[in-house]
Amino acid sequence: MTFLFIINPVSGGHDKSDWEQRIDAFFADRPYTVHRCYLDGKTDAETIQKQLSQCKPDRVVAVGGDGTIKLVAEQLLDNPIPLGILPGGSANGMARELGIPTDLQKSLELLIDGKPKPIDVISINNDDICLHLSDIGLNAHIVKYYEQNNLRGKLGYLRSVLKVLRKRQLLRLEIKTDDECVQRVAFMVVLANARMYGTGAVINPDGDPSDGRFEVVIFRRLSFGEILKLFWRFQPFDPKKIEIYPATSVTIETHKRAYFQIDGEYRGRITKLNAQIKPAALSVILN
C-alpha cells in the first residue's frame, strides 16, 4: 500500500518537522511506501494533482487543519482514493466531527486499521464545496476578524467575538429548501453537514455527514451568552431560539450584502447563495 502525505507546514501555527519524524518512525518497520509533498499556499491544487499522478497512492493523507482537509478533499471528489486525516490545525472541527483522534500516534494507526467510508459534501454556488459548516451573518463576520487577527487560539477568537458584538446586525432573508419557503429576520444562517463547530459548540444535534442531506439552521435570536457558546465547548444552543430545516438543496437571498464563510474560511459578502448536497462524494478513512 502506498501513502501520500500532503502537509501544510504552517497550519495551526505549529511546526510540523517533529510530525514528519514521527511519521517516518511509524512507517519505518512497516511494509508501506510513503511519499510526502508540501503545500505553499500558491499552487496547491496543481501540486496535489501532480503528486496523485506521479505517486498513484492507495491512500492520501491531509496533514493540517480544516482548510488543508478541504483543499485535499477538493482534489479527491468522486475519486475512489480514500482520504486520511492527521489533525494539525487550531480547531480541527472536521476531524472532531468524524471521530478522528487528535493524538498523532492514534491517528497514524487509524490510517492503517481504518476503513474507507463515504461522506457527503455540500456544493456551494456550483464552484465551491463545504465539508463541515458554512454560514451567513454573525459567525462569518467573526471569522473575517479572526483571519485578520494576529492573536490565534481561543483568545483570538474571543477578541473577534467581542469586536463583532458591537456591530452585530439582523438579516432579512428568504430561504427556499426542497419543501419550504420562509422569510425570516435572523442573526445568521448555517448550512450544516455536521453537528458542531470546531470549538465543540453543538448547533445541529442530529447532523450526520453521511445521511444524504444537510440542515439549514436559522438563528433568529442570539444573545451574548449564545454567542459565547460558539467559543466554549460542548454547550448546546437553546432550541427555542433556532429553527432547523433538513434539505438536499437550498437558495438563500438577503436584503443586503452579508458576511459568508465556508469551513472556517471567509469568502466575502454575498446577497444570494445556492447549495446542493453531493451524496457520498468523498471517501474518508474512519473507524
XYZ file of N, CA and C in Angstrom:
861
model
N 0.849 -1.194 0.000
C 0.000 0.000 0.000
C 0.883 1.242 0.000
N 0.486 2.216 -0.810
C 1.234 3.463 -0.924
C 0.450 4.617 -0.320
N 1.116 5.395 0.545
C 0.514 6.568 1.184
C 1.142 7.829 0.614
N 0.315 8.827 0.374
C 0.794 10.158 0.015
C 0.356 11.129 1.111
N 1.325 11.679 1.840
C 1.047 12.653 2.892
C 1.172 14.054 2.302
N 0.090 14.814 2.389
C 0.077 16.195 1.912
C 0.093 17.096 3.132
N 1.195 17.810 3.305
C 1.471 18.500 4.567
C 1.385 20.011 4.383
N 0.584 20.639 5.236
C 0.579 22.099 5.331
C 1.509 22.478 6.479
N 2.699 22.983 6.197
C 3.696 23.188 7.256
C 3.355 24.293 8.248
N 2.346 25.124 7.932
C 2.060 26.264 8.818
C 0.659 26.206 9.430
N -0.118 25.173 9.172
C -1.478 25.130 9.706
C -1.449 25.094 11.221
N -2.380 25.824 11.829
C -2.481 25.863 13.274
C -1.338 26.583 13.952
N -0.427 27.181 13.155
C 0.712 27.869 13.735
C 1.737 26.942 14.363
N 1.697 25.631 13.972
C 2.600 24.650 14.574
C 3.648 24.191 13.562
N 4.869 24.057 14.004
C 5.933 23.485 13.183
C 5.693 21.980 13.051
N 5.705 21.477 11.804
C 5.383 20.064 11.561
C 6.633 19.185 11.442
N 7.817 19.728 11.682
C 9.027 18.929 11.499
C 9.052 17.719 12.423
N 8.598 17.880 13.656
C 8.543 16.745 14.585
C 7.540 15.711 14.096
N 6.440 16.175 13.530
C 5.438 15.257 12.983
C 6.050 14.408 11.876
N 6.815 15.026 11.011
C 7.409 14.294 9.901
C 8.341 13.192 10.413
N 9.104 13.497 11.433
C 9.982 12.489 12.026
C 9.174 11.339 12.618
N 8.067 11.651 13.273
C 7.231 10.615 13.873
C 6.505 9.787 12.813
N 6.125 10.427 11.721
C 5.526 9.684 10.610
C 6.534 8.692 10.038
N 7.766 9.157 9.812
C 8.816 8.278 9.289
C 9.084 7.124 10.248
N 9.139 7.424 11.552
C 9.406 6.376 12.542
C 8.274 5.363 12.578
N 7.049 5.849 12.434
C 5.888 4.952 12.473
C 5.924 3.951 11.326
N 6.308 4.404 10.146
C 6.285 3.535 8.968
C 7.607 2.806 8.727
N 8.620 3.078 9.552
C 9.958 2.537 9.299
C 9.974 1.022 9.206
N 9.246 0.336 10.062
C 9.262 -1.130 10.101
C 7.989 -1.739 9.524
N 7.257 -0.943 8.758
C 6.008 -1.448 8.181
C 6.139 -1.525 6.664
N 5.468 -2.493 6.044
C 5.654 -2.721 4.601
C 4.807 -1.782 3.729
N 4.996 -0.475 3.905
C 4.249 0.505 3.137
C 5.222 1.492 2.493
N 4.789 2.045 1.375
C 5.550 3.095 0.713
C 4.955 4.451 1.093
N 5.819 5.390 1.471
C 5.357 6.695 1.941
C 5.962 7.796 1.079
N 5.102 8.653 0.545
C 5.532 9.856 -0.164
C 5.010 11.070 0.595
N 5.723 12.194 0.470
C 5.291 13.426 1.113
C 5.354 14.568 0.113
N 4.415 15.498 0.229
C 4.525 16.751 -0.510
C 4.068 17.877 0.398
N 4.518 19.094 0.089
C 4.294 20.229 0.969
C 3.524 21.323 0.231
N 2.569 21.906 0.917
C 1.771 22.974 0.346
C 2.459 24.320 0.591
N 2.308 25.231 -0.384
C 2.923 26.551 -0.244
C 1.901 27.680 -0.284
N 0.602 27.317 -0.444
C -0.429 28.341 -0.481
C -0.549 29.053 -1.809
N 0.200 28.632 -2.809
C 0.189 29.312 -4.111
C -0.295 28.395 -5.232
N 0.311 27.221 -5.336
C -0.031 26.291 -6.426
C -0.464 24.943 -5.850
N -1.229 24.989 -4.757
C -1.529 23.756 -4.023
C -2.334 22.748 -4.836
N -3.358 23.206 -5.537
C -4.184 22.269 -6.314
C -3.349 21.570 -7.379
N -2.509 22.335 -8.077
C -1.662 21.756 -9.113
C -0.655 20.777 -8.507
N -0.102 21.141 -7.342
C 0.863 20.266 -6.667
C 0.229 18.938 -6.303
N -0.982 18.987 -5.760
C -1.665 17.758 -5.344
C -1.964 16.873 -6.551
N -2.475 17.461 -7.626
C -2.786 16.670 -8.807
C -1.538 16.038 -9.409
N -0.444 16.782 -9.406
C 0.810 16.246 -9.929
C 1.275 15.052 -9.095
N 1.171 15.162 -7.767
C 1.594 14.079 -6.893
C 0.675 12.867 -7.023
N -0.606 13.101 -7.197
C -1.541 11.980 -7.399
C -1.172 11.202 -8.662
N -0.810 11.930 -9.704
C -0.451 11.300 -10.974
C 0.877 10.540 -10.872
N 1.843 11.136 -10.198
C 3.176 10.530 -10.122
C 3.229 9.363 -9.129
N 2.645 9.545 -7.952
C 2.777 8.545 -6.874
C 1.747 7.426 -6.960
N 0.593 7.713 -7.581
C -0.501 6.739 -7.671
C -0.787 6.100 -6.298
N -1.114 6.917 -5.306
C -1.282 6.406 -3.939
C -2.555 5.593 -3.771
N -2.523 4.697 -2.782
C -3.728 3.971 -2.379
C -4.525 4.772 -1.347
N -3.802 5.610 -0.572
C -4.450 6.466 0.414
C -3.723 7.811 0.444
N -4.506 8.878 0.517
C -3.965 10.235 0.592
C -4.276 10.791 1.968
N -3.293 11.407 2.608
C -3.442 11.880 3.978
C -3.224 13.391 4.036
N -4.228 14.121 4.524
C -4.113 15.559 4.730
C -3.564 15.810 6.124
N -2.446 16.520 6.207
C -1.812 16.839 7.486
C -1.988 18.339 7.721
N -2.950 18.692 8.553
C -3.240 20.099 8.793
C -4.610 20.278 9.397
N -5.164 21.481 9.269
C -6.466 21.795 9.831
C -7.583 21.673 8.824
N -8.717 22.291 9.129
C -9.893 22.167 8.274
C -9.642 22.699 6.862
N -8.886 23.789 6.744
C -8.602 24.328 5.417
C -7.789 23.376 4.571
N -6.813 22.718 5.192
C -5.992 21.740 4.469
C -6.832 20.540 4.058
N -7.659 20.056 4.963
C -8.526 18.917 4.656
C -9.431 19.247 3.477
N -10.027 20.445 3.495
C -10.918 20.848 2.413
C -10.166 20.921 1.082
N -8.972 21.490 1.109
C -8.173 21.622 -0.110
C -7.862 20.259 -0.721
N -7.457 19.315 0.113
C -7.142 17.973 -0.396
C -8.413 17.269 -0.855
N -9.483 17.423 -0.076
C -10.751 16.783 -0.436
C -11.249 17.237 -1.802
N -11.058 18.516 -2.125
C -11.499 19.035 -3.421
C -10.833 18.283 -4.575
N -9.615 17.816 -4.355
C -8.895 17.092 -5.409
C -9.274 15.613 -5.465
N -10.018 15.146 -4.463
C -10.385 13.732 -4.404
C -11.882 13.488 -4.586
N -12.641 14.524 -4.899
C -14.082 14.351 -5.067
C -14.375 13.340 -6.167
N -15.322 12.451 -5.868
C -15.740 11.418 -6.830
C -14.564 10.570 -7.303
N -13.555 10.438 -6.442
C -12.369 9.644 -6.715
C -12.349 8.478 -5.724
N -12.047 7.257 -6.159
C -12.060 6.125 -5.228
C -10.941 6.155 -4.192
N -9.924 7.001 -4.384
C -8.834 7.057 -3.402
C -9.364 7.659 -2.107
N -9.238 6.959 -0.978
C -9.763 7.496 0.285
C -8.834 8.530 0.908
N -9.438 9.424 1.673
C -8.732 10.492 2.362
C -8.519 10.128 3.823
N -7.276 10.221 4.278
C -6.953 10.097 5.687
C -6.660 11.472 6.256
N -6.778 11.608 7.577
C -6.611 12.914 8.212
C -5.690 12.797 9.420
N -4.672 13.663 9.463
C -3.879 13.866 10.675
C -4.176 15.286 11.142
N -4.974 15.462 12.204
C -5.409 16.801 12.608
C -4.236 17.646 13.100
N -4.011 18.790 12.433
C -2.900 19.647 12.817
C -3.237 21.116 12.767
N -4.546 21.453 12.906
C -4.957 22.847 12.855
C -5.246 23.414 14.227
N -5.908 24.567 14.234
C -6.247 25.219 15.500
C -7.494 24.608 16.124
N -8.531 24.387 15.312
C -9.800 23.876 15.836
C -10.029 22.409 15.487
N -9.644 21.992 14.275
C -9.821 20.600 13.824
C -11.277 20.159 13.913
N -12.168 21.029 13.426
C -13.593 20.744 13.538
C -14.036 19.503 12.793
N -13.543 19.325 11.557
C -13.971 18.169 10.773
C -13.445 16.883 11.379
N -12.198 16.884 11.831
C -11.639 15.686 12.466
C -12.429 15.330 13.718
N -12.785 16.339 14.499
C -13.592 16.091 15.696
C -14.948 15.477 15.322
N -15.552 16.033 14.274
C -16.860 15.541 13.840
C -16.792 14.074 13.421
N -15.708 13.690 12.768
C -15.580 12.331 12.243
C -14.987 11.349 13.254
N -14.655 11.837 14.446
C -14.125 10.958 15.489
C -12.692 10.549 15.267
N -11.915 11.389 14.587
C -10.506 11.085 14.329
C -9.675 11.557 15.517
N -8.828 10.718 16.070
C -8.055 11.102 17.261
C -7.132 12.277 16.982
N -6.988 13.162 17.971
C -6.035 14.258 17.847
C -4.619 13.807 18.202
N -4.494 12.686 18.901
C -3.188 12.119 19.214
C -2.563 11.573 17.932
N -1.332 12.007 17.639
C -0.710 11.657 16.369
C -0.530 10.154 16.207
N -0.082 9.466 17.238
C 0.123 8.022 17.149
C -1.182 7.298 16.818
N -2.254 7.684 17.499
C -3.547 7.027 17.275
C -4.104 7.347 15.889
N -3.894 8.571 15.433
C -4.408 8.913 14.103
C -3.598 8.212 13.013
N -2.300 7.969 13.251
C -1.498 7.190 12.313
C -1.973 5.735 12.265
N -2.266 5.171 13.416
C -2.773 3.798 13.456
C -4.100 3.681 12.711
N -4.925 4.723 12.804
C -6.210 4.711 12.112
C -6.016 4.663 10.597
N -4.950 5.271 10.098
C -4.704 5.260 8.653
C -4.554 3.836 8.123
N -4.029 2.955 8.961
C -3.819 1.565 8.556
C -5.015 0.687 8.915
N -5.540 0.878 10.114
C -6.594 -0.002 10.615
C -8.000 0.435 10.198
N -8.166 1.716 9.835
C -9.493 2.219 9.498
C -9.970 1.740 8.140
N -11.241 1.990 7.883
C -11.874 1.576 6.627
C -12.390 2.799 5.869
N -12.294 2.802 4.552
C -12.868 3.906 3.770
C -14.399 3.915 3.892
N -14.938 5.080 4.211
C -16.386 5.246 4.316
C -16.805 6.507 3.566
N -17.934 6.460 2.860
C -18.346 7.638 2.078
C -19.003 8.694 2.957
N -18.714 9.966 2.677
C -19.424 11.066 3.320
C -19.917 12.026 2.237
N -20.885 12.844 2.612
C -21.461 13.821 1.699
C -20.653 15.113 1.734
N -20.799 15.911 0.693
C -20.314 17.285 0.707
C -21.443 18.173 0.182
N -21.361 19.461 0.491
C -22.347 20.429 0.002
C -21.699 21.239 -1.114
N -22.327 21.250 -2.274
C -21.874 22.087 -3.376
C -22.418 23.500 -3.162
N -21.525 24.498 -3.191
C -21.899 25.889 -2.955
C -21.744 26.695 -4.247
N -22.849 27.234 -4.734
C -22.832 28.094 -5.933
C -22.116 27.448 -7.112
N -22.105 26.123 -7.145
C -21.552 25.336 -8.257
C -20.051 25.492 -8.446
N -19.361 26.229 -7.559
C -17.921 26.405 -7.745
C -17.122 26.238 -6.458
N -17.769 25.745 -5.416
C -17.062 25.526 -4.158
C -17.769 24.391 -3.415
N -17.120 23.853 -2.390
C -17.738 22.804 -1.596
C -17.598 23.114 -0.111
N -18.504 22.557 0.655
C -18.455 22.632 2.113
C -18.449 21.211 2.655
N -17.455 20.879 3.468
C -17.404 19.577 4.117
C -18.106 19.598 5.469
N -18.046 20.722 6.138
C -18.371 20.797 7.556
C -19.517 21.776 7.801
N -19.202 23.059 7.936
C -20.189 24.093 8.226
C -19.874 25.369 7.456
N -20.910 25.939 6.864
C -20.814 27.261 6.263
C -21.887 28.136 6.879
N -21.669 29.435 6.909
C -22.728 30.287 7.436
C -22.683 31.682 6.865
N -23.844 32.333 6.937
C -24.043 33.716 6.522
C -24.389 34.522 7.772
N -23.714 35.658 7.960
C -24.079 36.520 9.072
C -23.025 36.607 10.144
N -23.456 36.500 11.390
C -22.619 36.863 12.523
C -21.338 36.049 12.628
N -21.400 34.730 12.561
C -20.181 33.939 12.724
C -19.202 34.171 11.577
N -19.722 34.359 10.361
C -18.834 34.666 9.236
C -18.107 35.983 9.466
N -18.788 36.937 10.095
C -18.155 38.208 10.450
C -17.036 37.962 11.466
N -17.284 37.079 12.427
C -16.259 36.715 13.405
C -15.053 36.089 12.708
N -15.305 35.190 11.762
C -14.227 34.535 11.021
C -13.384 35.574 10.279
N -14.046 36.564 9.686
C -13.317 37.629 8.977
C -12.339 38.322 9.920
N -12.803 38.722 11.080
C -11.926 39.398 12.034
C -10.828 38.465 12.546
N -11.193 37.198 12.745
C -10.208 36.239 13.252
C -9.054 36.065 12.266
N -9.380 36.018 10.967
C -8.336 35.876 9.952
C -7.414 37.085 9.924
N -7.932 38.258 10.292
C -7.129 39.471 10.288
C -6.374 39.674 11.602
N -6.691 38.830 12.589
C -6.167 38.994 13.938
C -4.821 38.286 14.077
N -3.857 38.938 14.693
C -2.565 38.297 14.934
C -2.611 37.302 16.088
N -3.639 37.395 16.924
C -3.760 36.516 18.083
C -4.575 35.293 17.704
N -4.004 34.099 17.832
C -4.678 32.860 17.461
C -5.240 32.163 18.688
N -5.888 31.010 18.444
C -6.437 30.230 19.534
C -7.701 30.850 20.101
N -8.066 30.411 21.317
C -9.321 30.861 21.917
C -9.334 32.356 22.214
N -8.179 32.891 22.636
C -8.133 34.318 22.939
C -8.365 35.151 21.679
N -7.795 34.707 20.567
C -8.009 35.404 19.311
C -9.463 35.339 18.878
N -10.079 34.162 19.077
C -11.483 34.010 18.700
C -12.365 34.886 19.587
N -12.083 34.908 20.896
C -12.877 35.705 21.812
C -12.754 37.189 21.489
N -11.540 37.632 21.134
C -11.366 39.034 20.746
C -12.228 39.367 19.538
N -12.290 38.444 18.563
C -13.114 38.665 17.370
C -14.588 38.705 17.723
N -15.017 37.839 18.646
C -16.412 37.833 19.089
C -16.785 39.187 19.682
N -15.958 39.693 20.582
C -16.250 40.954 21.250
C -16.297 42.112 20.252
N -15.438 42.053 19.241
C -15.430 43.102 18.230
C -16.704 43.076 17.396
N -17.152 41.881 17.032
C -18.342 41.752 16.202
C -19.605 42.114 16.982
N -19.624 41.835 18.277
C -20.807 42.120 19.084
C -21.192 43.597 19.033
N -20.213 44.455 18.860
C -20.511 45.883 18.807
C -21.245 46.257 17.518
N -21.104 45.391 16.478
C -21.665 45.735 15.166
C -22.704 44.731 14.680
N -23.116 43.811 15.523
C -23.998 42.736 15.038
C -25.287 43.318 14.463
N -25.708 42.728 13.362
C -26.891 43.204 12.664
C -27.799 42.034 12.305
N -29.094 42.316 12.310
C -30.058 41.328 11.852
C -30.124 41.328 10.329
N -30.368 40.153 9.770
C -30.512 39.988 8.330
C -31.968 39.671 7.996
N -32.448 40.240 6.906
C -33.741 39.837 6.362
C -33.467 38.851 5.240
N -34.065 37.658 5.344
C -33.712 36.567 4.443
C -34.947 35.890 3.860
N -34.790 35.389 2.649
C -35.753 34.456 2.068
C -35.021 33.133 1.846
N -35.571 32.065 2.389
C -34.909 30.761 2.369
C -35.836 29.746 1.712
N -35.383 29.152 0.609
C -36.165 28.144 -0.112
C -35.428 26.812 -0.045
N -36.040 25.826 0.626
C -35.496 24.473 0.649
C -36.347 23.592 -0.253
N -36.155 22.277 -0.170
C -36.911 21.346 -1.006
C -38.416 21.513 -0.814
N -38.836 21.689 0.448
C -40.269 21.673 0.765
C -40.772 22.953 1.417
N -39.881 23.901 1.685
C -40.271 25.090 2.439
C -39.801 26.354 1.729
N -40.538 27.421 1.938
C -40.105 28.754 1.554
C -40.492 29.683 2.688
N -39.511 30.208 3.384
C -39.784 31.030 4.562
C -39.029 32.340 4.461
N -39.578 33.356 5.081
C -38.912 34.634 5.221
C -38.633 34.852 6.702
N -37.415 35.229 7.000
C -37.015 35.341 8.391
C -36.134 36.573 8.595
N -36.154 37.052 9.838
C -35.172 38.019 10.315
C -34.291 37.259 11.299
N -32.983 37.222 11.041
C -32.108 36.365 11.837
C -30.713 36.965 11.925
N -29.953 36.503 12.921
C -28.571 36.927 13.063
C -27.642 36.136 12.149
N -28.000 34.863 11.903
C -27.178 34.090 10.976
C -27.913 32.831 10.553
N -27.467 32.293 9.413
C -27.992 31.029 8.887
C -26.808 30.125 8.594
N -26.907 28.872 9.049
C -25.819 27.909 8.899
C -26.244 26.788 7.956
N -25.375 26.420 7.033
C -25.531 25.188 6.261
C -24.672 24.146 6.952
N -25.328 23.150 7.551
C -24.632 22.223 8.447
C -24.600 20.820 7.861
N -23.397 20.368 7.525
C -23.180 18.979 7.128
C -22.618 18.199 8.311
N -22.767 18.770 9.503
C -22.155 18.222 10.710
C -22.958 18.685 11.921
N -22.495 18.296 13.108
C -23.229 18.611 14.334
C -22.713 19.850 15.042
N -21.388 20.108 14.961
C -20.825 21.136 15.825
C -19.696 21.901 15.158
N -19.468 23.094 15.695
C -18.312 23.887 15.285
C -17.032 23.275 15.851
N -15.902 23.761 15.350
C -14.618 23.260 15.827
C -14.392 23.511 17.299
N -15.071 24.524 17.853
C -14.958 24.794 19.283
C -15.692 23.764 20.122
N -16.536 22.931 19.478
C -17.328 21.948 20.206
C -18.756 22.373 20.437
N -19.126 23.596 20.051
C -20.493 24.071 20.247
C -21.444 23.320 19.320
N -22.404 22.602 19.892
C -23.338 21.789 19.115
C -24.472 22.667 18.616
N -24.604 22.782 17.292
C -25.681 23.595 16.727
C -26.707 22.754 15.972
N -26.354 21.508 15.686
C -27.200 20.664 14.832
C -27.136 19.237 15.367
N -27.836 18.960 16.482
C -27.662 17.695 17.214
C -27.858 16.440 16.380
N -28.708 16.505 15.348
C -28.996 15.312 14.545
C -28.187 15.264 13.255
N -27.191 16.125 13.129
C -26.399 16.163 11.902
C -25.612 14.890 11.671
N -25.524 14.498 10.407
C -24.798 13.285 10.021
C -24.208 13.522 8.627
N -22.891 13.568 8.488
C -22.294 13.850 7.177
C -22.445 12.724 6.160
N -23.170 11.666 6.528
C -23.336 10.533 5.608
C -24.808 10.194 5.342
N -25.728 11.125 5.625
C -27.148 10.784 5.514
C -27.814 11.295 4.243
N -27.028 11.861 3.319
C -27.590 12.301 2.051
C -28.353 13.610 2.116
N -28.141 14.385 3.180
C -28.787 15.678 3.302
C -27.938 16.573 4.213
N -28.299 17.846 4.275
C -27.712 18.755 5.246
C -28.843 19.479 5.957
N -28.501 20.309 6.926
C -29.502 21.061 7.656
C -29.267 22.557 7.501
N -30.356 23.296 7.345
C -30.320 24.756 7.342
C -30.734 25.208 8.736
N -29.796 25.812 9.459
C -30.023 26.202 10.852
C -30.148 27.717 10.911
N -31.307 28.205 11.348
C -31.590 29.640 11.388
C -31.547 30.125 12.833
N -30.648 31.061 13.109
C -30.544 31.654 14.441
C -31.352 32.946 14.452
N -32.593 32.843 14.930
C -33.484 34.008 14.925
C -33.150 34.967 16.053
N -32.722 34.427 17.167
C -32.288 35.250 18.298
C -30.932 34.743 18.762
N -30.074 35.657 19.165
C -28.727 35.258 19.554
C -28.205 36.252 20.586
N -28.300 35.866 21.841
C -27.847 36.727 22.930
C -26.325 36.638 23.068
N -25.799 37.490 23.937
C -24.364 37.448 24.211
C -23.955 36.057 24.692
N -24.763 35.468 25.579
C -24.458 34.128 26.087
C -24.477 33.079 25.011
N -25.425 33.200 24.065
C -25.489 32.236 22.968
C -24.257 32.362 22.062
N -23.825 33.584 21.846
C -22.647 33.774 21.003
C -21.411 33.159 21.652
N -21.321 33.295 22.970
C -20.182 32.700 23.663
C -20.169 31.176 23.534
N -21.328 30.584 23.264
C -21.369 29.139 23.073
C -20.677 28.726 21.776
N -20.463 29.685 20.876
C -19.632 29.397 19.712
C -18.176 29.234 20.128
N -17.870 29.734 21.326
C -16.493 29.769 21.816
C -16.203 28.628 22.783
N -17.139 28.328 23.678
C -16.923 27.286 24.678
C -17.377 25.943 24.155
N -16.710 24.902 24.561
C -17.016 23.564 24.076
C -18.271 22.972 24.718
N -18.928 22.126 23.934
C -19.983 21.233 24.424
C -21.129 21.984 25.099
N -21.468 23.155 24.584
C -22.607 23.901 25.092
C -23.692 23.927 24.018
N -24.774 23.149 24.179
C -25.831 23.151 23.163
C -26.575 24.472 23.135
N -27.064 24.845 21.947
C -27.828 26.065 21.815
C -29.272 25.843 22.249
N -29.906 26.918 22.653
C -31.304 26.879 23.078
C -32.183 26.595 21.859
N -32.876 25.442 21.815
C -33.679 25.111 20.633
C -34.840 26.068 20.404
N -35.211 26.863 21.410
C -36.294 27.826 21.233
C -35.858 29.023 20.397
N -34.547 29.188 20.228
C -34.036 30.350 19.514
C -33.569 30.028 18.108
N -33.678 28.762 17.698
C -33.229 28.385 16.369
C -34.292 27.533 15.671
N -34.224 27.510 14.352
C -35.046 26.614 13.537
C -34.101 25.769 12.693
N -34.468 24.516 12.485
C -33.643 23.610 11.687
C -34.500 22.976 10.600
N -34.066 23.125 9.347
C -34.770 22.557 8.201
C -33.855 21.574 7.481
N -34.165 20.282 7.473
C -33.400 19.330 6.650
C -33.609 19.651 5.171
N -32.550 19.470 4.368
C -32.650 19.825 2.952
C -31.635 19.051 2.139
N -31.945 18.905 0.848
C -30.939 18.445 -0.114
C -30.501 19.590 -1.020
N -31.267 20.703 -0.979
C -30.872 21.907 -1.705
C -31.501 23.111 -1.018
N -30.888 24.267 -1.235
C -31.419 25.499 -0.640
C -30.966 26.694 -1.461
N -31.824 27.702 -1.515
C -31.481 29.010 -2.061
C -31.756 30.042 -0.966
N -30.768 30.877 -0.697
C -30.900 31.903 0.328
C -30.617 33.258 -0.310
N -31.529 34.206 -0.100
C -31.326 35.567 -0.572
C -31.424 36.520 0.607
N -30.543 37.521 0.639
C -30.537 38.507 1.710
C -30.868 39.890 1.145
N -31.449 40.752 1.992
C -31.857 42.079 1.516
C -30.655 42.996 1.310
N -29.510 42.651 1.913
C -28.275 43.399 1.680
C -27.095 42.450 1.826
N -25.944 42.888 1.403
C -24.771 42.009 1.406
C -24.464 41.532 2.824
N -24.210 40.222 2.939
C -23.972 39.615 4.249
C -22.651 38.858 4.226
N -21.978 38.809 5.377
C -20.725 38.080 5.504
C -20.967 36.584 5.318
N -19.987 35.908 4.676
C -20.149 34.495 4.329
C -18.831 33.764 4.523
N -18.894 32.566 5.128
C -17.688 31.749 5.302
C -18.001 30.295 4.978
N -16.978 29.560 4.534
C -17.089 28.132 4.250
C -15.996 27.400 5.014
N -16.403 26.482 5.871
C -15.444 25.646 6.611
C -14.348 26.466 7.289
N -14.748 27.601 7.872
C -13.808 28.408 8.628
C -12.968 29.364 7.811
N -13.283 29.522 6.503
C -12.542 30.450 5.658
C -13.495 31.516 5.125
N -13.172 32.769 5.384
C -14.027 33.882 4.968
C -14.056 33.998 3.449
N -15.268 34.162 2.885
C -15.434 34.198 1.436
C -15.963 35.537 0.922
N -16.104 36.535 1.786
C -16.601 37.822 1.328
C -18.056 38.040 1.703
N -18.697 38.986 1.011
C -20.092 39.327 1.299
C -20.954 38.971 0.090
N -22.107 38.421 0.354
C -22.976 37.918 -0.704
C -24.414 38.366 -0.469
N -25.225 38.279 -1.521
C -26.664 38.518 -1.397
C -27.480 37.286 -1.780
N -26.817 36.297 -2.389
C -27.542 35.081 -2.798
C -26.618 33.883 -2.720
N -27.179 32.762 -2.309
C -26.414 31.513 -2.194
C -27.285 30.351 -2.656
N -26.686 29.470 -3.451
C -27.335 28.208 -3.841
C -26.480 27.052 -3.365
N -27.117 26.047 -2.801
C -26.376 24.890 -2.297
C -27.153 23.606 -2.561
N -26.406 22.535 -2.900
C -26.998 21.217 -3.113
C -26.100 20.164 -2.469
N -26.721 19.108 -1.987
C -25.949 18.004 -1.418
C -25.354 17.158 -2.541
N -24.120 16.704 -2.320
C -23.491 15.725 -3.205
C -23.287 14.462 -2.367
N -24.229 13.528 -2.452
C -24.159 12.362 -1.565
C -22.929 11.479 -1.844
N -22.308 11.019 -0.762
C -21.208 10.045 -0.839
C -20.130 10.457 -1.839
N -19.830 11.744 -1.894
C -18.878 12.249 -2.896
C -17.427 12.092 -2.488
N -17.185 11.786 -1.213
C -15.818 11.712 -0.722
C -15.662 10.473 0.173
N -14.570 9.744 -0.033
C -14.273 8.573 0.782
C -13.236 8.969 1.843
N -13.530 8.669 3.125
C -12.652 9.066 4.231
C -12.350 7.843 5.075
N -11.104 7.729 5.550
C -10.695 6.603 6.383
C -11.149 6.855 7.826
N -12.044 6.000 8.314
C -12.637 6.166 9.634
C -12.614 4.848 10.393
N -12.934 4.917 11.685
C -13.058 3.697 12.484
C -14.179 2.815 11.977
